[in-house]
Coordinates of C-alpha atoms in Angstrom, one line a residue:
Chain X
M24 CA -7.1 47.3 -9.7
D25 CA -9.1 44.7 -7.8
F26 CA -8.0 41.4 -6.2
Q27 CA -9.2 39.1 -8.9
T28 CA -7.3 41.3 -11.7
S29 CA -4.0 41.1 -9.9
V30 CA -4.3 37.6 -9.3
F31 CA -4.9 36.9 -13.2
Y32 CA -2.0 39.1 -13.9
F33 CA 0.4 37.2 -11.5
L34 CA -0.7 33.7 -12.7
S35 CA -0.5 35.1 -16.7
A36 CA 2.9 36.3 -15.9
I37 CA 4.1 33.0 -14.5
L38 CA 2.2 31.4 -17.8
V39 CA 4.4 33.3 -20.1
F40 CA 7.5 33.1 -18.4
A41 CA 6.9 29.3 -17.9
G42 CA 6.0 29.3 -21.9
L43 CA 9.2 31.2 -22.9
R44 CA 11.3 28.6 -21.0
V45 CA 9.6 25.6 -22.4
I46 CA 11.3 26.7 -26.0
T47 CA 14.2 28.3 -24.5
A48 CA 15.5 26.0 -22.0
R49 CA 18.7 24.1 -23.1
N50 CA 17.8 21.0 -20.8
P51 CA 14.7 18.9 -22.1
V52 CA 13.9 18.0 -18.5
H53 CA 13.6 21.4 -17.4
A54 CA 11.7 22.4 -20.8
A55 CA 9.1 19.6 -19.5
L56 CA 9.2 20.6 -15.9
H57 CA 8.3 24.5 -17.2
L58 CA 5.6 22.9 -19.5
I59 CA 4.3 21.4 -16.2
L60 CA 4.2 24.9 -14.5
A61 CA 2.6 26.3 -17.4
F62 CA -0.5 23.8 -17.4
F63 CA -0.8 24.2 -13.6
T64 CA -0.9 28.0 -14.0
C65 CA -3.2 27.4 -16.8
G66 CA -5.7 25.7 -14.4
G67 CA -5.3 28.6 -12.1
I68 CA -6.5 30.8 -14.5
W69 CA -9.6 28.7 -15.3
A70 CA -10.4 28.6 -11.7
L71 CA -10.5 32.3 -11.6
L72 CA -12.9 32.1 -14.4
Q73 CA -15.0 29.9 -11.9
A74 CA -14.7 26.8 -14.5
E75 CA -13.6 24.6 -11.7
F76 CA -14.2 21.5 -13.7
L77 CA -12.0 22.5 -16.4
A78 CA -9.2 23.6 -13.9
I79 CA -8.9 20.8 -12.2
A80 CA -9.3 18.4 -15.3
I81 CA -6.4 19.8 -16.9
I82 CA -4.1 19.4 -13.7
L83 CA -5.7 15.7 -13.3
V84 CA -5.2 14.8 -16.9
Y85 CA -2.3 16.7 -18.2
V86 CA -0.3 17.4 -15.0
G87 CA -1.2 13.9 -13.4
A88 CA -1.1 11.6 -16.1
V89 CA 0.5 13.0 -19.6
M90 CA 3.2 15.0 -18.3
V91 CA 4.3 12.0 -16.2
L92 CA 4.5 9.7 -19.2
F93 CA 6.2 12.5 -21.1
L94 CA 8.7 13.2 -18.3
F95 CA 9.4 9.7 -18.3
V96 CA 10.6 9.3 -21.8
V97 CA 12.3 12.8 -21.9
M98 CA 14.5 11.6 -18.8
M99 CA 15.9 8.6 -20.8
L100 CA 16.6 10.6 -24.2
D101 CA 19.8 11.4 -24.7
I102 CA 19.7 14.6 -26.8
N103 CA 22.5 16.4 -28.6
I104 CA 21.2 20.1 -28.6
D105 CA 23.8 21.0 -31.2
R106 CA 22.4 18.4 -33.7
I107 CA 18.8 19.7 -33.1
R108 CA 19.8 23.4 -33.9
Q109 CA 21.5 22.2 -37.5
G110 CA 18.5 22.8 -39.3
F111 CA 17.3 25.9 -37.7
W112 CA 17.9 28.2 -40.6
N113 CA 16.2 25.8 -43.0
Y114 CA 13.0 25.5 -41.0
L115 CA 12.2 28.8 -40.2
P116 CA 10.3 29.8 -42.7
L117 CA 7.8 27.1 -42.3
G118 CA 7.8 27.7 -38.6
A119 CA 7.1 31.2 -38.8
L120 CA 4.7 30.5 -41.1
L121 CA 2.7 28.2 -39.0
G122 CA 3.4 30.6 -36.0
L123 CA 1.5 33.4 -38.0
L124 CA -1.2 31.4 -38.8
M125 CA -1.7 30.6 -35.0
A126 CA -1.5 34.2 -34.0
L127 CA -4.0 35.1 -36.8
E128 CA -6.6 32.3 -35.4
M129 CA -6.0 33.5 -31.8
S130 CA -6.3 37.3 -32.9
L131 CA -9.6 36.2 -34.8
V132 CA -11.2 34.3 -31.4
L133 CA -10.1 37.4 -28.9
G134 CA -11.2 39.9 -31.5
S135 CA -14.4 38.7 -32.3
K136 CA -16.2 41.5 -30.7
Y137 CA -14.2 44.0 -32.9
F138 CA -15.1 41.9 -36.3
Q139 CA -18.8 42.1 -35.0
I140 CA -18.7 38.4 -34.7
P141 CA -21.3 37.4 -32.2
A142 CA -19.6 35.5 -29.3
A143 CA -21.2 33.0 -27.5
D144 CA -22.2 34.3 -23.6
A145 CA -20.4 32.6 -20.9
L146 CA -23.2 31.3 -19.0
V147 CA -22.4 31.3 -15.2
S148 CA -25.5 29.5 -13.7
S149 CA -25.8 29.7 -10.3
G150 CA -26.3 26.7 -8.4
V151 CA -26.1 24.1 -10.8
S152 CA -22.4 22.6 -10.6
N153 CA -19.9 23.2 -13.2
T154 CA -19.4 19.9 -13.7
K155 CA -23.1 19.1 -14.1
S156 CA -23.6 21.3 -16.8
I157 CA -20.7 20.1 -18.4
G158 CA -21.9 16.6 -18.6
A159 CA -25.6 17.3 -19.4
L160 CA -24.2 19.5 -22.7
M161 CA -21.9 16.5 -23.6
F162 CA -24.6 13.8 -23.5
T163 CA -27.1 16.1 -25.1
D164 CA -26.2 18.8 -27.4
Y165 CA -22.9 17.6 -28.2
V166 CA -23.2 13.9 -28.0
Y167 CA -22.0 13.1 -31.4
P168 CA -18.9 15.4 -31.6
F169 CA -18.0 13.9 -28.2
E170 CA -18.2 10.3 -29.2
L171 CA -16.3 11.2 -32.3
A172 CA -13.3 12.5 -30.2
S173 CA -13.7 9.4 -28.4
L174 CA -13.4 7.4 -31.4
I175 CA -10.5 9.2 -32.8
L176 CA -8.5 8.7 -29.5
L177 CA -9.2 5.2 -29.7
V178 CA -8.1 4.9 -33.4
G179 CA -4.9 7.0 -32.4
M180 CA -4.3 4.6 -29.4
I181 CA -4.9 1.2 -31.9
A182 CA -2.5 3.1 -34.4
A183 CA 0.0 3.8 -31.7
I184 CA 0.0 -0.1 -30.6
V185 CA 0.1 -1.3 -34.0
L186 CA 3.2 1.2 -34.9
T187 CA 5.2 -0.2 -32.0
Y188 CA 4.1 -3.8 -32.3
R189 CA 6.9 -6.1 -33.2
G190 CA 5.4 -9.5 -33.6
P191 CA 4.8 -12.0 -31.1
K192 CA 7.6 -12.6 -28.4
K193 CA 9.7 -15.6 -29.0
S194 CA 10.9 -15.9 -25.5
K195 CA 10.0 -18.4 -22.9
Y196 CA 7.8 -17.1 -20.2
T197 CA 5.7 -18.1 -16.9
N198 CA 2.2 -18.0 -16.8
P199 CA 1.4 -16.0 -13.6
N200 CA -1.9 -17.8 -13.5
Q201 CA -0.6 -21.4 -12.8
Q202 CA 2.2 -19.8 -10.7
V203 CA -0.5 -18.2 -8.2
F204 CA -2.5 -21.5 -8.1
I205 CA 0.6 -24.0 -7.8
K206 CA 0.4 -26.4 -4.6
A207 CA 3.1 -27.5 -2.2
K208 CA 2.3 -31.1 -3.3
D209 CA 2.8 -30.5 -7.0
R210 CA 6.7 -29.5 -6.2
V211 CA 7.5 -31.2 -3.3
R212 CA 7.5 -35.3 -3.0
V213 CA 7.8 -36.2 0.7
L214 CA 9.6 -40.1 1.0
Q215 CA 9.3 -42.5 3.7
M216 CA 12.2 -44.2 4.4
P217 CA 13.0 -46.8 6.6
V218 CA 15.7 -45.8 9.2
E219 CA 19.1 -47.5 7.9
K220 CA 20.8 -49.6 10.4
D221 CA 24.2 -51.4 10.0
Chain A
M14 CA -16.8 31.2 18.7
D15 CA -18.5 34.4 17.9
A16 CA -16.3 36.0 20.7
L17 CA -13.1 34.8 18.9
M18 CA -14.2 36.0 15.4
N19 CA -14.7 39.6 17.0
F20 CA -11.5 39.2 18.6
G21 CA -9.6 38.4 15.5
T22 CA -11.6 40.9 13.5
G23 CA -10.4 43.8 16.2
I24 CA -6.5 42.9 15.8
F25 CA -6.2 41.8 12.2
G26 CA -8.9 43.9 10.3
G27 CA -9.8 42.8 7.2
A28 CA -7.1 40.3 7.0
W29 CA -8.5 38.5 9.9
P30 CA -10.3 35.7 7.2
A31 CA -7.0 34.8 5.9
V32 CA -5.3 34.6 9.2
W33 CA -8.1 32.4 10.2
T34 CA -7.4 30.4 7.3
L35 CA -3.8 29.9 8.5
I36 CA -4.8 29.0 12.1
K37 CA -6.9 26.0 10.9
I38 CA -4.2 24.8 8.4
V39 CA -1.9 24.6 11.3
L40 CA -4.6 23.2 13.5
I41 CA -4.9 20.4 10.7
V42 CA -1.3 20.2 10.0
A43 CA 0.5 20.0 13.3
P44 CA -1.5 17.0 14.6
M45 CA -0.9 15.1 11.3
M46 CA 2.6 16.0 11.6
L47 CA 2.6 14.5 15.0
G48 CA 0.4 11.4 13.8
V49 CA 3.4 10.9 11.3
A50 CA 5.9 10.4 14.0
Y51 CA 3.9 8.1 16.1
L52 CA 2.7 6.2 13.2
T53 CA 6.3 5.3 12.5
Y54 CA 6.7 4.4 16.4
F55 CA 3.3 2.5 15.7
E56 CA 4.6 0.5 12.6
R57 CA 8.0 -0.4 14.3
K58 CA 6.0 -1.8 17.4
V59 CA 3.5 -3.4 15.2
I60 CA 5.7 -5.2 12.8
G61 CA 8.2 -5.9 15.9
Y62 CA 5.3 -7.9 17.6
M63 CA 4.4 -9.9 14.8
Q64 CA 8.0 -10.9 14.3
V65 CA 8.0 -11.8 17.7
R66 CA 10.4 -8.9 19.1
I67 CA 9.6 -6.3 21.4
G68 CA 10.5 -2.8 19.3
P69 CA 11.7 0.4 20.4
N70 CA 11.7 0.5 23.8
R71 CA 14.7 2.2 25.3
V72 CA 13.8 5.9 24.6
G73 CA 11.0 7.2 27.2
P74 CA 8.6 5.0 28.9
W75 CA 7.9 1.7 26.3
G76 CA 10.2 3.9 23.8
L77 CA 7.5 6.6 23.4
I78 CA 10.0 9.4 22.8
Q79 CA 11.5 7.2 19.7
P80 CA 10.1 9.4 17.0
I81 CA 11.0 12.5 18.7
A82 CA 14.6 11.3 18.9
D83 CA 14.8 10.1 15.6
G84 CA 13.2 13.6 14.2
L85 CA 15.8 15.5 16.1
K86 CA 18.8 13.2 14.8
L87 CA 17.5 13.9 11.3
L88 CA 17.4 17.7 12.0
L89 CA 20.9 17.6 13.0
K90 CA 22.5 15.6 10.1
E91 CA 23.9 17.3 7.1
I92 CA 22.4 17.4 3.7
I93 CA 24.4 15.8 1.2
V94 CA 24.2 17.4 -2.2
P95 CA 26.0 14.9 -4.7
S96 CA 28.5 16.5 -6.8
G97 CA 26.9 15.3 -10.2
S98 CA 23.6 16.2 -9.5
N99 CA 21.2 18.8 -10.6
K100 CA 21.2 21.1 -7.5
G101 CA 17.9 23.1 -7.8
I102 CA 15.8 20.3 -8.8
F103 CA 17.4 17.9 -6.0
L104 CA 16.2 20.0 -3.6
I105 CA 13.0 20.9 -4.7
A106 CA 11.9 17.1 -5.4
P107 CA 11.3 16.5 -1.5
M108 CA 9.4 19.5 -1.3
L109 CA 7.3 18.6 -4.4
A110 CA 6.5 14.8 -2.4
I111 CA 5.2 16.5 0.4
A112 CA 2.9 19.4 -0.7
P113 CA 0.5 17.2 -2.5
A114 CA 0.2 15.1 0.5
L115 CA -0.6 17.7 2.6
A116 CA -2.5 20.3 0.2
A117 CA -5.2 17.4 -0.2
W118 CA -6.0 17.5 3.5
A119 CA -7.8 21.1 2.4
V120 CA -10.9 19.1 1.5
V121 CA -11.1 16.3 3.7
P122 CA -14.1 16.5 6.0
F123 CA -13.4 15.4 9.5
T124 CA -17.4 15.8 10.4
D125 CA -20.3 17.3 8.4
S126 CA -19.2 20.8 9.3
L127 CA -15.3 20.5 10.3
V128 CA -13.8 20.8 6.9
L129 CA -11.1 23.7 5.9
A130 CA -13.0 24.2 2.4
N131 CA -16.1 22.7 1.6
I132 CA -16.1 22.6 -2.1
D133 CA -18.3 20.8 -4.6
A134 CA -15.6 19.4 -6.5
S135 CA -13.9 18.1 -3.7
L136 CA -13.2 14.6 -5.1
L137 CA -12.0 15.8 -8.3
Y138 CA -9.9 18.0 -6.4
I139 CA -8.6 15.1 -4.3
M140 CA -7.7 13.1 -7.5
A141 CA -5.9 15.8 -9.3
I142 CA -3.9 16.9 -6.2
T143 CA -2.8 13.1 -5.4
S144 CA -1.9 12.5 -8.9
M145 CA 0.9 15.3 -8.7
G146 CA 2.6 13.5 -5.8
V147 CA 4.5 11.1 -8.3
Y148 CA 6.8 14.0 -9.3
G149 CA 8.6 14.1 -6.4
I150 CA 9.6 10.9 -6.4
I151 CA 10.6 10.9 -10.4
L152 CA 12.5 14.2 -10.2
S153 CA 14.2 13.0 -7.2
G154 CA 15.6 10.1 -9.2
W155 CA 16.4 12.0 -12.1
A156 CA 18.3 14.8 -10.5
S157 CA 20.3 12.4 -7.9
N158 CA 22.4 11.3 -10.8
S159 CA 22.5 7.7 -9.7
K160 CA 21.8 4.5 -11.2
Y161 CA 20.0 3.2 -8.6
A162 CA 17.7 6.2 -7.9
F163 CA 17.1 6.4 -11.8
L164 CA 16.0 2.7 -11.6
G165 CA 13.4 3.5 -8.6
A166 CA 12.2 6.7 -10.1
M167 CA 11.2 5.0 -13.5
R168 CA 9.6 2.1 -11.7
S169 CA 7.4 4.1 -9.2
A170 CA 6.4 6.4 -12.4
A171 CA 4.8 3.4 -14.1
Q172 CA 3.5 2.0 -11.0
M173 CA 1.8 5.4 -9.9
V174 CA 0.2 5.9 -13.3
S175 CA -0.9 2.4 -13.6
Y176 CA -2.7 2.4 -10.1
E177 CA -4.1 5.6 -10.5
I178 CA -6.4 4.4 -13.3
S179 CA -7.9 1.9 -11.2
M180 CA -8.0 4.2 -8.2
G181 CA -10.2 6.5 -10.6
F182 CA -12.4 4.1 -11.8
S183 CA -13.3 2.7 -8.1
L184 CA -14.1 6.7 -7.1
I185 CA -16.2 7.1 -10.2
C186 CA -18.5 3.9 -8.8
V187 CA -18.6 6.0 -5.4
L188 CA -19.4 9.4 -7.2
M189 CA -22.4 7.7 -9.2
V190 CA -23.8 6.1 -6.1
S191 CA -23.6 9.4 -4.1
N192 CA -24.4 11.3 -7.1
S193 CA -22.0 14.0 -6.0
L194 CA -18.5 15.0 -6.0
N195 CA -18.6 16.6 -2.6
L196 CA -17.2 14.8 0.2
V197 CA -19.6 15.9 2.9
E198 CA -22.2 14.7 0.4
I199 CA -20.9 11.5 -0.1
V200 CA -20.8 10.8 3.7
N201 CA -24.2 11.9 4.3
V202 CA -25.5 9.7 1.5
Q203 CA -24.2 6.6 3.2
D204 CA -26.5 7.3 6.1
H205 CA -29.4 6.5 4.1
G206 CA -31.0 3.1 3.4
R207 CA -32.8 0.3 4.5
F208 CA -30.2 -1.0 7.1
A209 CA -29.5 2.7 8.5
E210 CA -33.2 2.7 9.2
W211 CA -33.0 -0.5 11.3
G212 CA -30.0 1.1 13.0
M213 CA -27.2 -0.8 11.5
S214 CA -26.0 1.7 9.5
F215 CA -22.6 -0.1 8.7
L216 CA -24.3 -2.4 6.5
S217 CA -25.7 0.8 4.5
W218 CA -22.3 2.4 3.8
N219 CA -20.6 2.2 0.4
W220 CA -18.5 -0.9 1.2
L221 CA -20.7 -3.3 0.9
P222 CA -22.9 -2.5 -2.5
L223 CA -19.2 -1.5 -3.9
F224 CA -17.3 -4.3 -2.3
P225 CA -15.0 -5.0 -5.5
M226 CA -14.2 -1.2 -5.5
F227 CA -13.5 -1.1 -2.0
L228 CA -11.0 -3.8 -2.4
V229 CA -9.5 -2.1 -5.3
Y230 CA -9.2 1.2 -4.1
L231 CA -7.6 0.0 -0.8
I232 CA -5.3 -2.1 -2.6
S233 CA -4.3 0.6 -5.2
G234 CA -4.2 3.2 -2.2
V235 CA -1.2 0.3 -1.0
A236 CA 0.5 0.8 -4.1
E237 CA 0.1 4.7 -4.4
T238 CA 1.6 5.0 -1.4
N239 CA 4.5 2.7 -2.5
R240 CA 4.2 0.5 0.7
A241 CA 5.0 -2.9 0.7
P242 CA 4.3 -5.2 -1.0
F243 CA 4.2 -2.5 -3.8
D244 CA 7.4 -1.1 -2.6
V245 CA 9.5 -1.9 -6.1
A246 CA 10.3 1.9 -5.8
E247 CA 12.4 1.5 -2.8
G248 CA 13.4 -2.0 -3.1
E249 CA 16.2 -1.9 -0.8
S250 CA 17.0 -5.6 -1.5
E251 CA 17.3 -4.7 -5.3
I252 CA 18.0 -1.1 -5.7
V253 CA 19.5 0.0 -2.2
A254 CA 16.8 2.5 -1.6
G255 CA 15.4 3.2 -4.9
F256 CA 14.7 7.0 -5.2
H257 CA 16.1 8.6 -2.2
V258 CA 19.1 6.8 -2.1
E259 CA 21.4 9.9 -2.5
Y260 CA 19.3 11.9 0.3
S261 CA 20.2 12.3 3.7
G262 CA 19.2 14.1 6.8
M263 CA 16.0 16.3 6.6
A264 CA 15.7 15.7 3.0
F265 CA 15.5 12.3 3.5
A266 CA 13.2 13.0 6.2
V267 CA 10.9 14.9 4.0
F268 CA 10.4 11.8 1.7
F269 CA 9.7 9.8 4.9
L270 CA 6.9 12.3 6.1
A271 CA 5.3 12.5 2.7
E272 CA 5.1 8.6 2.5
Y273 CA 3.5 8.5 6.0
A274 CA 1.3 11.6 5.5
N275 CA 0.1 9.8 2.2
M276 CA -1.0 6.8 3.9
I277 CA -2.8 8.6 6.5
L278 CA -4.5 10.3 3.8
V279 CA -5.4 7.2 2.1
S280 CA -6.8 5.9 5.0
A281 CA -8.6 8.8 5.5
L282 CA -10.3 8.9 2.1
T283 CA -10.9 5.0 2.1
S284 CA -13.0 5.7 5.7
I285 CA -14.7 8.7 4.1
M286 CA -15.7 7.0 0.5
F287 CA -16.4 3.4 1.6
L288 CA -16.7 3.2 5.8
G289 CA -18.9 6.3 6.1
G290 CA -16.4 8.7 7.6
W291 CA -17.7 10.0 10.8
L292 CA -21.0 8.0 11.0
S293 CA -21.2 5.9 13.9
P294 CA -21.8 2.1 12.9
V295 CA -25.0 1.5 14.9
G296 CA -28.2 3.4 15.4
F297 CA -27.7 4.2 19.3
L298 CA -24.3 5.8 19.3
P299 CA -24.1 9.3 18.2
D300 CA -21.8 10.1 15.1
G301 CA -18.5 11.8 15.6
I302 CA -15.1 12.5 14.7
L303 CA -13.6 9.8 16.8
W304 CA -15.6 7.2 14.5
L305 CA -13.4 8.7 11.7
F306 CA -10.2 8.2 13.7
A307 CA -11.1 4.8 14.7
K308 CA -11.7 3.8 11.2
M309 CA -8.3 5.8 9.9
S310 CA -6.5 3.7 12.5
A311 CA -8.2 0.2 11.5
I312 CA -6.8 0.9 7.9
L313 CA -3.5 2.2 9.0
F314 CA -3.2 -1.1 11.0
L315 CA -4.2 -2.8 7.6
F316 CA -1.1 -1.0 6.1
L317 CA 1.2 -2.3 8.7
W318 CA 0.1 -5.8 8.7
F319 CA 0.4 -6.2 4.8
R320 CA 4.3 -4.8 5.6
A321 CA 4.7 -7.8 7.9
T322 CA 3.1 -10.1 6.1
F323 CA 3.5 -9.9 2.1
P324 CA 6.5 -10.5 0.3
R325 CA 7.4 -7.8 -2.3
Y326 CA 5.6 -8.0 -5.8
R327 CA 7.9 -8.8 -8.7
Y328 CA 7.6 -5.7 -11.2
D329 CA 5.9 -7.8 -14.0
Q330 CA 3.2 -9.1 -11.3
L331 CA 2.7 -5.7 -10.3
M332 CA 1.7 -4.3 -13.8
R333 CA -0.4 -7.5 -14.6
L334 CA -2.5 -6.6 -11.2
G335 CA -2.9 -3.1 -12.2
W336 CA -3.7 -3.7 -15.9
K337 CA -4.9 -7.1 -16.4
V338 CA -6.7 -7.7 -12.8
F339 CA -8.1 -4.5 -11.6
V340 CA -8.9 -2.3 -14.7
P341 CA -11.2 -5.1 -16.0
I342 CA -13.0 -5.4 -12.5
C343 CA -13.6 -1.8 -12.4
L344 CA -14.8 -1.6 -16.0
I345 CA -17.3 -4.5 -15.2
W346 CA -18.3 -3.3 -11.8
L347 CA -18.9 0.4 -13.3
V348 CA -21.5 -1.2 -15.7
V349 CA -22.8 -3.2 -13.0
V350 CA -23.4 -0.1 -10.7
G351 CA -25.0 1.9 -13.6
V352 CA -27.5 -1.1 -14.4
W353 CA -28.2 -1.4 -10.8
M354 CA -28.7 2.2 -10.6
M355 CA -31.3 2.3 -13.4
S356 CA -33.2 -1.2 -12.3
P357 CA -35.9 -1.0 -10.0
L358 CA -33.6 -2.5 -7.7
N359 CA -31.9 0.5 -7.0
I360 CA -31.3 1.3 -3.6
W361 CA -29.8 5.0 -3.8
K362 CA -32.6 7.1 -4.2

């Protein structure tokens, strides 16, 4: 077993362990932390495949931003584990069905060689950096799907804002612009008074 | 150098590249830790003089041994783990705070050949690694099981996520004009231009054409390192000491080290990306690592100056500055730079 293969198995073992802990940990914060570990290890495996842009992007986007906000929310939740486990047996058939479907999809992708579906060859061109080739593809061959994805994200963002918007605030507020541009002479009046004598 | 390499291969055999990398890591981290120690001394002295005091002057000549004495004191103190805390995470949080601050140095170039790992995506790597520094703070606040620590952690999470956006946008402008994600390349590009040909290289550095981005990056850097006037995460007059209120001894010292190591990192990155790194400002002087250190010191001095000068931002003002001022400026300047590069006036060919 060469060095690369052993690194791959090492990272995969961590990834599988972290993934299992995400669904088995009783403490939601621990589960979120294991999810972060899973993303990080996933980045490591991608780096092993020489996809350094994707590896760094998953760490930058998921570990650096998404999971911070996720952890932020999870920390403030007051979760009663027993209440969540109540409907376990009722939901099990649906969950099992979805799980089977996902396993089937994965096996189709991974076993494409076996099913004689032509798999796209991974092109590792030397000289051109990963980032550049992804950028070129994104803005030439895949420009419409890419723009569509960004539109879907925009719609999602607006929808989230609309769902949580509770109308204009009725409270009094201060205008920071006016606060910044305030002058001392608007606030303080200096009076000249003659000295009183008795 | 060849003799050293042969000597190393002779002793360690095939493991020599790994050992050599370890030696290089020590050569970067050890001076940086010393730099952190003396940055605290320098900070106390500078703020002291700005407030018409003398600052530390008891331990050693001019108080020069003071940081060593402080470090020893912190090493000898007991680490108290609060009884209601989540022990594992409580102890792991300081390490999570300092690890990204040190790991980012792997790709920081000191001169065009003096760099631990000269990788193509080094700017992306820096952005990814520094974005993880927030976990140490959030987890320490949560694991302490204390109201003040939790408040500090929440504040810092919101603050770091919002300022990371403007930081990222200003770096996007830099990578647009340099046409590269490699930090060495980014510095080398700044050596070209009309002013550089006239021997005034400091006018062809990125700070001039990207001036708004330079300011945004510098201010976001101060916010990102939780330094005054953006130190709401600590806010000692509001929430005691914020996220590290329950920490003592060396565990506290590690947070302290992480904060100062991040300051040095941000100053190094600002120098490399906007102030020409190791390039000499004028044509008749040679380039060299000393220029980088001079630029870093100047920016570090700015950090200390800010702390002595500005009152702390209120939380809502902080959010307003990040989202309503910096993000629009960045978006506008991104378009300006794009149009500029496509127009005949392009200066970055």
